[in-house]
Every structure is written in structure tokens, then in C-alpha cells.
Coordinates of C-alpha atoms in Angstrom, one line a residue:
M1 CA 58.2 2.6 40.9
K2 CA 56.9 4.3 38.3
T3 CA 53.6 6.1 38.9
Y4 CA 51.2 7.5 36.7
V5 CA 49.0 10.7 36.5
L6 CA 46.1 10.1 35.1
K7 CA 44.6 13.5 32.8
P8 CA 40.7 13.8 31.9
N9 CA 41.3 12.5 28.2
L10 CA 43.5 9.6 28.6
T11 CA 41.0 6.7 28.7
F12 CA 42.7 3.2 30.2
P13 CA 44.3 1.7 26.5
T14 CA 45.6 5.2 26.6
V15 CA 47.4 4.4 29.9
R16 CA 48.6 1.4 28.9
R17 CA 49.5 2.8 25.7
S18 CA 51.9 5.4 27.5
A19 CA 52.9 3.2 30.3
A20 CA 54.6 0.5 27.2
A21 CA 55.9 3.7 25.6
G22 CA 57.4 4.7 29.3
K23 CA 59.4 1.1 29.3
S24 CA 61.0 1.1 26.1
Q25 CA 62.7 4.5 26.2
S26 CA 64.0 3.5 29.7
R27 CA 65.5 0.3 27.8
P28 CA 69.7 0.6 26.8
P29 CA 69.8 2.0 23.0
S30 CA 71.7 -1.6 22.4
Q31 CA 69.3 -3.9 22.9
P32 CA 66.8 -4.5 19.8
Q33 CA 63.1 -3.5 20.6
P34 CA 61.0 -6.2 19.1
P35 CA 58.7 -5.9 16.3
A36 CA 54.5 -4.8 17.5
P37 CA 52.3 -7.6 16.3
A38 CA 50.8 -6.8 13.1
P39 CA 47.0 -6.3 14.0
A40 CA 44.6 -9.1 12.8
P41 CA 42.5 -7.7 9.8
A42 CA 38.3 -8.0 11.1
P43 CA 36.5 -10.5 9.3
A44 CA 34.4 -8.9 6.4
A45 CA 31.1 -8.7 7.3
P46 CA 29.1 -10.5 4.4
P47 CA 26.8 -8.3 2.3
K48 CA 23.0 -9.2 3.1
A49 CA 21.7 -10.4 0.3
R50 CA 19.1 -8.6 -1.4
P51 CA 15.4 -10.0 -2.7
P52 CA 14.5 -10.2 -5.9
V53 CA 12.4 -7.2 -7.3
Q54 CA 9.4 -7.5 -9.3
P55 CA 9.5 -6.1 -12.7
L56 CA 6.8 -4.0 -14.0
P57 CA 4.9 -4.8 -17.1
T58 CA 6.7 -4.4 -20.4
A59 CA 5.6 -4.8 -23.8
T60 CA 7.4 -8.0 -25.7
V61 CA 8.0 -6.9 -29.3
D62 CA 9.1 -9.8 -32.3
A63 CA 10.0 -8.2 -35.1
T64 CA 9.3 -10.9 -37.3
R65 CA 5.8 -10.6 -36.9
P66 CA 3.0 -7.6 -37.7
R67 CA 1.9 -5.4 -34.5
L68 CA -1.8 -4.9 -33.4
H69 CA -2.5 -2.0 -31.0
L70 CA -6.0 -1.7 -29.1
G71 CA -7.2 1.0 -27.2
L72 CA -10.2 -0.2 -25.0
D73 CA -12.9 2.1 -23.1
V74 CA -14.6 -0.8 -21.2
H75 CA -18.1 -0.2 -19.7
L76 CA -19.8 -2.5 -17.8
E77 CA -22.6 -3.4 -20.9
F78 CA -19.8 -3.0 -24.3
I79 CA -16.5 -2.0 -24.8
M80 CA -15.2 0.9 -27.3
A81 CA -11.7 -0.5 -29.2
V82 CA -9.9 1.3 -31.9
A83 CA -7.3 -0.7 -33.5
Q84 CA -4.1 0.0 -35.5
K85 CA -2.1 -2.1 -37.5
D86 CA 2.1 -1.1 -36.7
H87 CA 2.4 2.4 -37.6
A88 CA -0.7 3.0 -40.0
S89 CA -3.4 5.5 -39.3
P90 CA -5.9 4.2 -36.4
Q91 CA -9.5 2.3 -37.7
A92 CA -12.9 3.8 -37.1
P93 CA -13.7 3.0 -33.5
R94 CA -15.9 -0.7 -33.1
R95 CA -18.3 -1.6 -30.0
F96 CA -18.2 -5.1 -28.8
T97 CA -19.0 -7.1 -26.1
R98 CA -16.7 -9.0 -24.1
S99 CA -16.8 -12.1 -25.6
E100 CA -17.1 -10.7 -29.2
L101 CA -13.9 -9.2 -28.0
V102 CA -12.3 -11.7 -27.0
L103 CA -13.3 -13.8 -29.7
Q104 CA -11.8 -11.6 -32.0
V105 CA -9.0 -11.1 -30.8
K106 CA -8.5 -14.8 -30.9
K107 CA -8.6 -14.3 -34.7
W108 CA -5.4 -11.8 -35.2
V109 CA -3.3 -13.6 -33.3
A110 CA -4.3 -16.8 -35.5
E111 CA -3.4 -14.7 -38.3
G112 CA 0.1 -14.0 -37.2
F113 CA -0.5 -10.8 -35.5
Q114 CA 1.2 -9.2 -31.9
V115 CA -1.7 -7.8 -30.3
F116 CA -1.3 -5.3 -27.6
A117 CA -4.2 -3.9 -25.3
V118 CA -4.5 -1.3 -22.9
Q119 CA -7.4 -0.5 -20.7
E120 CA -7.8 1.9 -17.7
S121 CA -7.7 0.2 -14.5
C122 CA -11.6 0.6 -13.0
G123 CA -14.2 -1.1 -10.8
F124 CA -14.3 -3.8 -13.0
G125 CA -11.5 -6.0 -12.1
F126 CA -9.3 -7.4 -13.9
T127 CA -11.5 -10.1 -15.9
L128 CA -11.6 -8.7 -19.3
H129 CA -7.6 -8.7 -19.0
R130 CA -7.2 -12.1 -18.0
A131 CA -9.4 -13.3 -21.0
L132 CA -7.3 -11.5 -23.1
V133 CA -3.9 -12.8 -22.0
A134 CA -5.3 -16.2 -22.2
A135 CA -6.6 -15.0 -25.8
G136 CA -3.1 -14.8 -26.7
A137 CA -3.2 -10.7 -26.1
Q138 CA -0.3 -9.0 -24.5
S139 CA -2.8 -6.8 -21.9
F140 CA -1.8 -3.8 -19.9
L141 CA -3.8 -1.8 -17.4
I142 CA -2.9 1.6 -16.6
T143 CA -3.6 4.3 -13.9
P144 CA -6.8 6.3 -14.9
I145 CA -5.5 9.7 -16.6
A146 CA -6.9 12.8 -18.2
L147 CA -6.9 11.8 -22.0
N148 CA -8.9 14.5 -24.4
G149 CA -9.0 17.6 -22.5
Q150 CA -12.7 19.3 -22.0
R151 CA -13.4 17.1 -25.0
K152 CA -14.4 13.8 -23.7
T153 CA -16.3 10.5 -25.9
D154 CA -16.0 7.2 -25.3
K155 CA -14.2 6.5 -28.7
L156 CA -12.0 10.2 -28.1
D157 CA -10.6 8.1 -25.2
A158 CA -10.5 4.9 -27.0
R159 CA -8.5 6.6 -30.1
A160 CA -6.3 8.4 -27.7
L161 CA -5.7 5.4 -25.4
C162 CA -4.6 3.5 -28.5
L163 CA -1.8 5.9 -29.9
R164 CA -0.5 6.2 -26.6
L165 CA 0.2 2.7 -26.4
V166 CA 1.6 2.7 -30.1
R167 CA 4.4 5.0 -28.9
W168 CA 4.3 3.3 -25.4
V169 CA 5.6 -0.2 -27.4
D170 CA 8.1 1.7 -29.0
G171 CA 10.2 2.7 -26.6
H172 CA 8.1 5.8 -24.8
R173 CA 8.0 4.9 -21.4
H174 CA 6.4 8.3 -20.1
E175 CA 3.5 7.9 -22.5
L176 CA 1.8 4.9 -20.2
A177 CA 2.0 4.1 -16.4
P178 CA 1.1 0.2 -16.1
I179 CA 0.1 -1.3 -13.0
R180 CA 0.8 -4.4 -11.3
I181 CA -2.1 -7.1 -12.0
P182 CA -2.6 -9.1 -8.5
T183 CA -3.0 -12.6 -9.1
E184 CA -6.4 -14.4 -8.2
D185 CA -5.2 -15.4 -4.6
E186 CA -3.9 -12.3 -3.9
Q187 CA -7.1 -10.6 -5.0
R188 CA -9.3 -12.7 -2.8
R189 CA -7.0 -12.5 0.4
R190 CA -7.4 -8.6 -0.4
E191 CA -11.0 -9.0 -0.5
G192 CA -11.1 -10.2 3.6
P193 CA -10.0 -7.1 5.1
R194 CA -12.1 -4.5 2.8
R195 CA -15.4 -6.5 3.3
R196 CA -14.8 -6.6 6.6
Q197 CA -14.6 -2.7 6.9
F198 CA -17.5 -2.5 4.7
L199 CA -20.0 -4.8 6.6
Q200 CA -18.7 -2.0 10.2
S201 CA -20.0 0.8 8.1
Q202 CA -23.4 -0.9 7.7
I203 CA -23.4 -1.5 11.1
R204 CA -23.4 2.0 11.8
R205 CA -25.5 2.9 9.2
L206 CA -28.2 1.1 10.9
A207 CA -26.8 1.5 14.3
N208 CA -27.6 5.6 13.8
H209 CA -31.1 4.7 12.3
G210 CA -32.2 2.8 15.3
H211 CA -30.7 6.3 16.8
G212 CA -32.6 8.3 14.9
Q213 CA -35.9 6.4 15.1
V214 CA -35.9 6.6 18.9
A215 CA -35.1 10.1 18.3
E216 CA -38.2 11.2 16.1
F217 CA -40.5 9.2 17.7
L218 CA -40.2 9.2 21.3
H219 CA -37.3 12.0 21.4
E220 CA -34.8 10.1 23.7
K221 CA -31.5 8.9 23.9
L222 CA -30.7 5.0 23.0
P223 CA -27.5 4.2 24.6
S224 CA -24.1 3.3 23.0
H225 CA -24.6 -0.3 21.3
W226 CA -28.3 -0.8 22.1
W227 CA -28.5 -3.7 20.2
G228 CA -26.0 -6.1 22.7
A229 CA -27.5 -8.7 25.0
R230 CA -27.3 -6.6 28.0
T231 CA -28.5 -3.2 26.8
W232 CA -31.4 -4.9 24.6
K233 CA -33.2 -6.1 28.2
K234 CA -33.3 -2.2 29.4
L235 CA -35.2 -1.4 26.2
A236 CA -38.5 -3.6 26.8
H237 CA -40.3 -0.4 28.3
L238 CA -40.4 1.2 25.0
D239 CA -43.2 1.6 22.6
P240 CA -44.2 -1.7 21.6
W241 CA -44.4 -1.0 17.8
L242 CA -41.3 0.9 18.0
H243 CA -39.7 -2.0 19.7
E244 CA -40.9 -4.1 17.1
Q245 CA -38.4 -2.0 14.6
L246 CA -35.6 -1.7 16.7
A247 CA -36.2 -5.4 16.6
G248 CA -35.7 -6.1 13.0
L249 CA -32.7 -3.8 13.1
R250 CA -30.8 -5.8 15.4
D251 CA -31.3 -8.6 13.8
V252 CA -29.1 -7.5 11.0
I253 CA -26.7 -6.1 12.8
L254 CA -26.3 -9.1 15.1
A255 CA -25.3 -11.5 11.4
L256 CA -23.8 -8.8 10.1
E257 CA -21.3 -9.0 13.7
A258 CA -20.8 -12.7 13.4
Q259 CA -19.9 -12.2 9.6
V260 CA -16.8 -9.6 10.9
R261 CA -16.0 -12.0 13.6
A262 CA -15.7 -14.5 11.2
L263 CA -13.5 -12.4 8.6
E264 CA -11.3 -10.9 11.4
T265 CA -10.5 -14.6 12.8
E266 CA -9.4 -15.2 8.7
C267 CA -7.0 -12.3 8.9
V268 CA -5.6 -13.2 12.5
A269 CA -4.8 -16.7 11.3
R270 CA -2.6 -15.2 8.5
V271 CA -0.3 -13.7 10.8
Q272 CA -1.0 -14.8 14.3
D273 CA 2.6 -17.2 14.2
Q274 CA 4.5 -14.5 12.7
P275 CA 6.4 -11.8 14.4
R276 CA 5.4 -8.1 14.6
P277 CA 6.0 -5.0 17.1
K278 CA 4.2 -3.5 19.5
G279 CA 1.0 -1.5 18.4
L280 CA 1.0 -3.0 15.1
G281 CA -2.3 -5.5 15.5
E282 CA -2.6 -8.6 13.7
I283 CA -5.6 -7.5 11.7
T284 CA -3.8 -3.9 10.8
L285 CA -0.5 -6.4 10.0
A286 CA -2.9 -8.7 7.6
T287 CA -4.8 -5.6 5.8
L288 CA -1.3 -4.3 5.2
D289 CA -0.3 -7.7 3.7
G290 CA -3.4 -7.9 2.0
E291 CA -3.2 -4.1 0.3
V292 CA 0.2 -4.4 -0.9
C293 CA -0.1 -7.9 -2.2
D294 CA 3.1 -8.6 -2.3
W295 CA 6.2 -6.6 -0.5
H296 CA 8.9 -7.3 -3.2
R297 CA 7.1 -6.0 -5.9
F298 CA 8.8 -2.9 -4.9
G299 CA 12.4 -2.0 -5.8
N300 CA 13.4 1.3 -3.6
R301 CA 12.0 3.8 -0.9
K302 CA 11.0 5.9 -3.8
Q303 CA 8.1 3.3 -4.8
I304 CA 6.4 2.2 -1.5
G305 CA 6.6 6.1 -1.0
S306 CA 4.7 6.7 -3.5
Y307 CA 1.9 4.4 -3.3
T308 CA 0.7 5.2 -0.1
G309 CA 0.1 8.3 -1.5
C310 CA 1.6 10.8 1.6
C311 CA 4.5 12.2 -1.5
P312 CA 4.1 16.0 -1.2
G313 CA 2.8 17.6 -3.9
E314 CA 5.8 19.9 -5.6
H315 CA 4.6 23.5 -8.0
S316 CA 8.9 24.5 -8.6
S317 CA 9.9 26.9 -11.1
G318 CA 13.3 28.3 -11.8
G319 CA 15.3 28.4 -8.3
Q320 CA 12.1 28.4 -6.3
R321 CA 10.6 25.6 -5.1
R322 CA 7.3 25.1 -3.5
L323 CA 5.8 21.9 -1.5
G324 CA 2.5 21.9 -1.1
S325 CA 0.1 19.2 0.9
I326 CA 0.2 15.2 0.1
D327 CA -0.6 14.4 -3.4
R328 CA -2.8 11.8 -2.3
M329 CA -2.2 9.8 -5.7
G330 CA -1.6 6.2 -4.0
N331 CA -3.6 3.4 -2.0
G332 CA -6.5 5.3 0.5
R333 CA -7.2 2.6 2.3
M334 CA -3.4 1.4 3.2
R335 CA -3.1 5.3 3.7
A336 CA -5.7 5.6 6.6
I337 CA -4.4 2.7 8.1
L338 CA -0.8 3.7 8.4
V339 CA -1.5 7.0 9.9
E340 CA -3.7 5.0 12.6
A341 CA -0.5 3.2 13.1
V342 CA 1.9 5.8 13.6
W343 CA -0.2 7.4 16.5
R344 CA -0.1 3.8 18.0
F345 CA 3.6 3.9 17.3
L346 CA 4.2 6.8 19.2
L347 CA 2.5 5.8 22.2
W348 CA 3.9 2.1 22.1
Q349 CA 7.6 2.8 20.0
P350 CA 9.8 5.0 21.8
N351 CA 12.7 4.1 20.2
W352 CA 11.4 4.3 16.8
H353 CA 14.7 6.1 14.8
A354 CA 11.9 7.6 12.4
A355 CA 10.1 9.4 15.0
Q356 CA 13.4 10.4 17.1
K357 CA 14.2 12.3 14.1
M358 CA 11.5 13.9 14.4
K359 CA 10.9 14.1 17.7
N360 CA 11.0 18.1 17.6
R361 CA 8.4 18.9 15.0
L362 CA 6.1 16.2 16.8
R363 CA 6.2 18.8 20.2
A364 CA 5.3 21.9 17.9
G365 CA 1.6 22.6 17.5
A366 CA -1.4 21.0 16.5
A367 CA -0.9 21.6 13.2
I368 CA 2.9 20.8 12.6
R369 CA 2.0 17.6 14.5
K370 CA -0.5 16.4 12.6
K371 CA 1.7 17.3 8.9
T372 CA 4.5 15.2 11.0
V373 CA 2.1 12.3 11.4
I374 CA 1.5 12.1 7.3
A375 CA 5.5 12.3 6.9
L376 CA 6.1 9.6 9.3
A377 CA 3.4 7.6 7.8
R378 CA 5.1 7.4 4.7
Q379 CA 8.1 6.6 6.4
L380 CA 6.4 4.0 8.5
A381 CA 5.6 1.9 5.1
I382 CA 9.2 2.2 4.4
D383 CA 10.3 0.5 7.0
L384 CA 7.8 -2.2 7.1
W385 CA 8.8 -2.7 3.3
R386 CA 12.5 -3.0 5.1
W387 CA 11.2 -5.5 7.6
R388 CA 9.0 -7.4 5.2
T389 CA 11.3 -8.1 2.8
G390 CA 14.2 -8.9 5.0
R391 CA 16.3 -5.7 4.4
A392 CA 16.3 -4.9 7.7
T393 CA 15.3 -6.1 11.6
M394 CA 13.0 -4.8 14.0
E395 CA 16.2 -4.4 16.0
E396 CA 17.3 -2.3 13.4
L397 CA 14.9 0.2 13.0
G398 CA 14.2 0.9 16.7
W399 CA 11.3 -1.2 17.4
I400 CA 10.3 -3.1 20.4
A401 CA 8.8 -6.9 19.4
V402 CA 5.6 -8.3 21.0

């Protein structure tokens, strides 16, 4: 009977292989050894199907038709427009109303022109853009940029936009940065969380006004949430005139709170049946979905990272590289929500892979910890994009489901 000595570097599979080798060596040399069976090839895992990516707006040029380029400097009362036909010199600036501009674009399209229009995105929404598209033009919105340095007029801005548009249509893709236009349904869905945030700020403003009135006239401090049902009963001892003033504020606050609750119910109804990670509430998830509009619009992690505005600024030259604070050139509402969500993830998601990689920095001082949270906010946006588009599961990201 043979005995086998276990060594520290031997495991049970190794011992079995060693025993089999010993038995084969003890056989007579005349006996042929049976061939070792070939290991069965492991079945290859099917590659994950990549979801389709939404490309950014591009110009469609018909070489058989003349082109007309429009640079638009949009205001609420009027629109300053500069037109350029093909590669001729730009025409003199013209002032239109919105209806006059749409009518003129229809005339140019009827004459056989390909009309390309560009404007900077601003607080006027996408009404003009949709009207121009309906009139037959190819309309584009770009991120606001500095056009003329120290000299800025409506005419100069419209002319600079027109010249940039000509070069961009010719193929110089760095001249303009067109943005994705949300649909009307996406725009309305995004408005719900934004309106909720606005109403909450108005509630705080009215509540602080009540605190200020009591401090001014009575030199006393109101309790927090003084308009609540229980707290309001305790304020009956106040001066009748002041009590009446607070009652008016209370009525407005209660009406606003009712609207906030209705908006929260609407937001929760969108995602209540969907799985979500622990630490990411239903309202937060609905708000992020509304701000992004469609997670499939991003094709890689760099695009979603840039959209958050959490990328570091850079001032490098030669062999020296300097990284500064974040550029803040993205969606500010989404950035604030992501930072709040990271603090909750650090509490409720101990196995989050992104946080595990930065655990040493998270244990450092307060300043380093805050900077690390901003970096994790960018990574959280990337992880959410991977999860919402099916590129990764919550288990693969180290998340715990609710």
C-alpha cells in the first residue's frame, strides 16, 4: 500500500494527478498506456448584444440642389438672421418674428433651396426648431459658445453662426457641437421633477418669510415646519395680526405641498415596478431618467461622463500635465443628484466596485474625500448607463438590489 505525503503546495487535484502518475510508472513497459482523453472544449459564452446608439444630428446634403445657410440669434421678441447662399458672401442681417421667419423658410424651400439653420440652445425651448423642421429646413441647436470675443451684437452673432454653419456642413465637424433634441414626451416627462424642485424651493422661501416676520415683530423663534397641523395649534398665542399673516402664508404652503405630493406620486409610478439598487430612491431614479431622456443616446462611457460635467479641467503643455477642478460643462441638476446618491451608496452599497477601488482615498481627510465623491459621481453615472442599457447587471457592478 502506497502512502502519499501532502506538501503545502499540493492541492487535492494535484495529489490525484501525482497518484495516477505513480501508478502508470509502476506498470511493466510492455503494457501500452491508454491515451488520455482530450478535454472537452468549454462552450463559448455568447457575446452580449450591444444596444443601438443614437447618433447626434448631422446635415444631409443633396449635391444637386443649392444650399442656403441661416445663422439665427434668437430673442423672445425677434430673431436676427443672416443668410448665405452656397459659398457666396453672407447677406445683410435681417430681423424677423417667429412667424415671419417660418414663412420665409417655406418660400426658400419652395424655390428649391436646401435650408440649413443653426441657433444656440437657450431658455426658449425647441418651439422654433420644430417649426423650422416642419417648414422643410434642417435645423440644429448647439451649445452656447463665445462667438466674437470682446465685441458682441446680435448682427455679429448671427453672422458668426452662419459662417460656422457653412464650414460645418462642408465637413468641418469641430465648428459646431449640435445637441440632441428631446421629443415632446421626453420634455414633459423631464418637467415633472424640475417643477417639484421649483415648488420645494418656493415652500422654503415662504417658510423663511414666516420665520423672519415673527423674528421682526416678536423677537421670537418659530418652530420648524410651523405650518404643520400640530405645530399650528401651538401658535394661537401670537398677536392676532401676525397670526393672520402667517395663516395666509400657511394656505399657500399647504397648496404647494399638495402639488409636490401629486408630482412625487407621478414620478414614483414610472419606476415603482422596476428593480433598483439600494440607496437609489424611486424619485431619484425617475429624476435621473427624466434628465437623461434616453440612456441609449450615449455610445460610450466618455459621453455620459462628459454629460455630467464631472470631468477634470486640464491645462497641459509639452511634457507637463495639469488637471484642475471639474469643468461643470454638463447637466447641473443631474450632477447634484449624482453627488447626493454617491453619499447614500457609500452607506448602503459596501461592495460597490467603483468605491472599493478608491477606499484608501475615502479614508483620507475631508478635502480628499469630497474630491473622491465627485469622481465617484462620474463613475456612478457610467454605472447607471451600463445598467439601464443592459451592458451590466447590478451583481456585476457590486450593487445590492432593494
